[in-house]
Amino acid sequence: MLDILKDHAARIGDRRIETLFDDSGRAGAFSLDACGMLFDYSKTQVDTALRDALIGIAEAAGVAQRRDAMFGGRKINETEGRAVLHTALRNLDGGPVLVDGQDVMPGVLETLARMETVARDIRAGDIADVVNIGIGGSDLGPAMAVRALSPYHDGPRCHFVSNVDGADIADTLRLCDPARTLFIVASKTFTTIETMTNARTARAWLSDHGVSTDGRFVALSSNTEAAAEWGIPGDRVLGFEDWVGGRYSVWGPIGLSVMIAIGPEAFRAFLRGAQAMDTHFRAAALPENMPVLLALVGLWHNQGQGHATRAVLPYDNRLARLPAYLQQLEMESNGKGVAMDGSTLACQSGPVVWGEPGTNGQHAFYQLIHQGTRVIPCEFLVAARGHEPDLKHHHDLLVANCLAQSEALMRGRSLNEARARVADKFTGAELDRQARHRVFPGNRPSTTLIYPRLDPETLGKIIALYEHRVFVEGVILDINSYDQWGVELGKELATALGPVVSGEAGTQGKDGSTAQLVSYKLRHGG
Ligand code: F6P
């Protein structure tokens, strides 16, 4: 793969992206309309030869076969011996999905029906505030989706507590009335230290306010036994199977807070959107397959051009948590240094993903994106219309800004253009010096995903699009995108350090830096 990409990088050299638009058909030929959304990747260096080569790489890596293996319930998460079937959670039509010869769909649909019963019950009762306690995949998906879908909220207010920093739960509980608050303990394993610590604090908070904990807790977990031991009654425990990865789990019980916020019907629309993207991903030929193209463009930038990061820039304020959500989805999935067979990865692992909503980012870090020495491929997302008809002028400004950024990144501004802009103020060497500060190198790639409106169905499509993109990149990089061994060491050391930082154990055996930091903490914080 790397050799092929290197050849294309040499062929393309420092060609200007805008020259590709001399071909008047470029925009149409290098965009894809699928599932009602338009993915435009024409403002990149991808041309016909490069696209063919990238498709060839995907074919050679066995993307189609691996995709069929995933949907077919094969245990493609080989280091954990698990199938990868978050797609079954949105398989609303209920066609069979087999794992070890057993159809999992009756269980999935039964759990969905139970979720709906619990959600309806909570929505109909006098609960005013729902606090989802969870972290990582048990937080980011629902927190992102609840915020994204605020125009559809017609249930209790939903809050999210994730951090073990007591500030998180303390600040949240201050907003809640103990008599009318319900807690969701969301944890696939039901052992995560942050979540269990916060859950115990929530229980103590109710007791401290003289409120019975009966009926105030719901558990979402694969470890239903631990949830029962914790004292949550069976009808308030929603289980899911180990073939749902944490960062892929918003579609099932972990999405309960979303369902409580927007209602079961709108939640089904969210699932239907994801299912539409699944159907597209399974059926479309690779060159017309949106997740495949999104992955390949990213692969080109990361592996072919060596751009270590990519920015995700939603011009949709309600997608403010999307970059954080994608950080886990992409970096926990493809941030690996070992290939499937245990050998050292022959290429770089997946890129660093970061971002913020536009237009806010424009007034913060876009300076570096436009004029910094590193090229940062940008992925813009924008809706054709918003949810505020009275504020259409806001939305038009938002879209104009989004399109302006991708145009500016591509075109840049030459020294001559810069000189012309300041020629009335400066002369001679000073004119040159001033002009050079106003040059934009341009030729910086970006893609844009435009969709009609951020409704539940569209959000489902967008999230499923990114999930499948991660899958495709993982297959090509020969990574197991579904384990996360890299989080283990820090957890083990944190557990061992607990008694040390509280002063119950000494720092023997610790390095000098750690010992010094512990000592400072004990002197200043006890
Ligand atoms: O530490 C990483 C991780 O295991 C994630 O993969 C997961 O989403 C998160 O912790 C939370 O895990 P759990 O849902 O089991 O509490």
XYZ file of N, CA and C and ligand atoms in Angstrom, residues 134-140 186-196 220-221 240 245-249 254 328 332 483-484 487-488 491, ligand 1:
118
model
N -21.614 7.313 33.232
C -20.862 6.379 32.392
C -19.669 7.123 31.824
N -18.767 6.401 31.205
C -17.575 7.061 30.661
C -17.203 6.382 29.354
N -16.412 7.072 28.531
C -16.013 6.505 27.232
C -17.246 6.220 26.392
N -17.330 5.029 25.866
C -18.462 4.680 25.016
C -19.789 4.681 25.754
N -19.754 4.631 27.063
C -20.994 4.656 27.837
C -21.409 6.082 28.177
N -20.711 7.037 27.579
C -21.008 8.454 27.806
C -21.025 9.243 26.495
N -19.938 9.083 25.720
C -19.744 9.998 24.582
C -20.848 9.889 23.532
N -24.452 3.442 33.380
C -24.157 2.879 32.058
C -22.727 2.374 32.043
N -22.572 1.071 32.011
C -21.220 0.512 31.975
C -21.288 -0.898 31.425
N -20.640 -1.090 30.305
C -20.659 -2.428 29.697
C -20.150 -3.469 30.699
N -19.058 -3.144 31.370
C -18.444 -4.114 32.281
C -19.016 -4.052 33.691
N -19.582 -2.913 34.054
C -20.049 -2.618 35.405
C -18.912 -2.734 36.419
N -17.711 -2.451 35.978
C -16.571 -2.462 36.895
C -15.754 -1.174 36.775
N -16.052 -0.346 35.803
C -15.213 0.829 35.537
C -15.188 1.746 36.762
N -13.981 2.022 37.221
C -13.822 2.671 38.523
C -14.514 4.031 38.594
N -14.400 4.804 37.502
C -15.017 6.138 37.496
C -16.535 6.014 37.660
N -17.103 5.109 36.879
C -18.563 4.976 36.864
C -19.075 4.433 38.195
N -18.403 3.434 38.728
C -18.893 2.850 39.976
C -18.724 3.834 41.132
N -27.410 -0.227 32.645
C -27.219 -0.629 31.246
C -25.879 -1.337 31.205
N -25.886 -2.634 30.943
C -24.629 -3.369 31.078
C -24.679 -4.742 30.422
N -26.858 -6.109 27.322
C -26.476 -6.264 25.913
C -25.283 -7.193 25.820
N -19.407 -3.357 20.977
C -18.254 -2.661 21.561
C -18.703 -1.378 22.249
N -18.008 -0.986 23.308
C -18.416 0.207 24.066
C -18.603 1.431 23.192
N -17.656 1.695 22.305
C -17.727 2.923 21.493
C -18.691 2.788 20.320
N -19.325 1.630 20.213
C -20.310 1.386 19.143
C -21.686 1.105 19.746
N -21.889 1.531 21.010
C -23.037 0.990 21.740
C -24.234 1.928 21.874
N -27.315 1.430 25.882
C -26.507 2.614 26.246
C -27.155 3.899 25.705
N -12.839 9.040 20.353
C -12.844 7.666 20.879
C -13.067 6.662 19.750
N -9.496 5.098 19.563
C -9.477 3.857 20.351
C -9.579 2.655 19.413
N -10.620 -3.957 19.679
C -10.122 -4.125 21.045
C -9.536 -2.795 21.509
N -9.039 -2.718 22.712
C -8.475 -1.458 23.240
C -7.509 -1.775 24.363
N -5.538 0.846 26.793
C -6.021 1.614 27.949
C -5.737 0.885 29.259
N -5.212 -0.338 29.166
C -5.124 -1.182 30.362
C -4.027 -0.764 31.335
N -4.772 2.047 33.632
C -5.781 1.674 34.648
C -5.114 0.889 35.777
O -11.111 2.321 29.188
C -11.663 2.256 27.927
C -13.041 1.675 27.961
O -12.987 0.313 28.166
C -13.802 2.006 26.700
O -13.534 1.162 25.661
C -15.215 1.985 27.190
O -16.086 2.627 26.309
C -15.066 2.684 28.514
O -13.824 2.236 29.011
C -16.151 2.438 29.515
O -16.277 1.075 29.793
P -17.565 0.502 30.491
O -18.731 0.759 29.596
O -17.313 -0.954 30.674
O -17.725 1.203 31.801
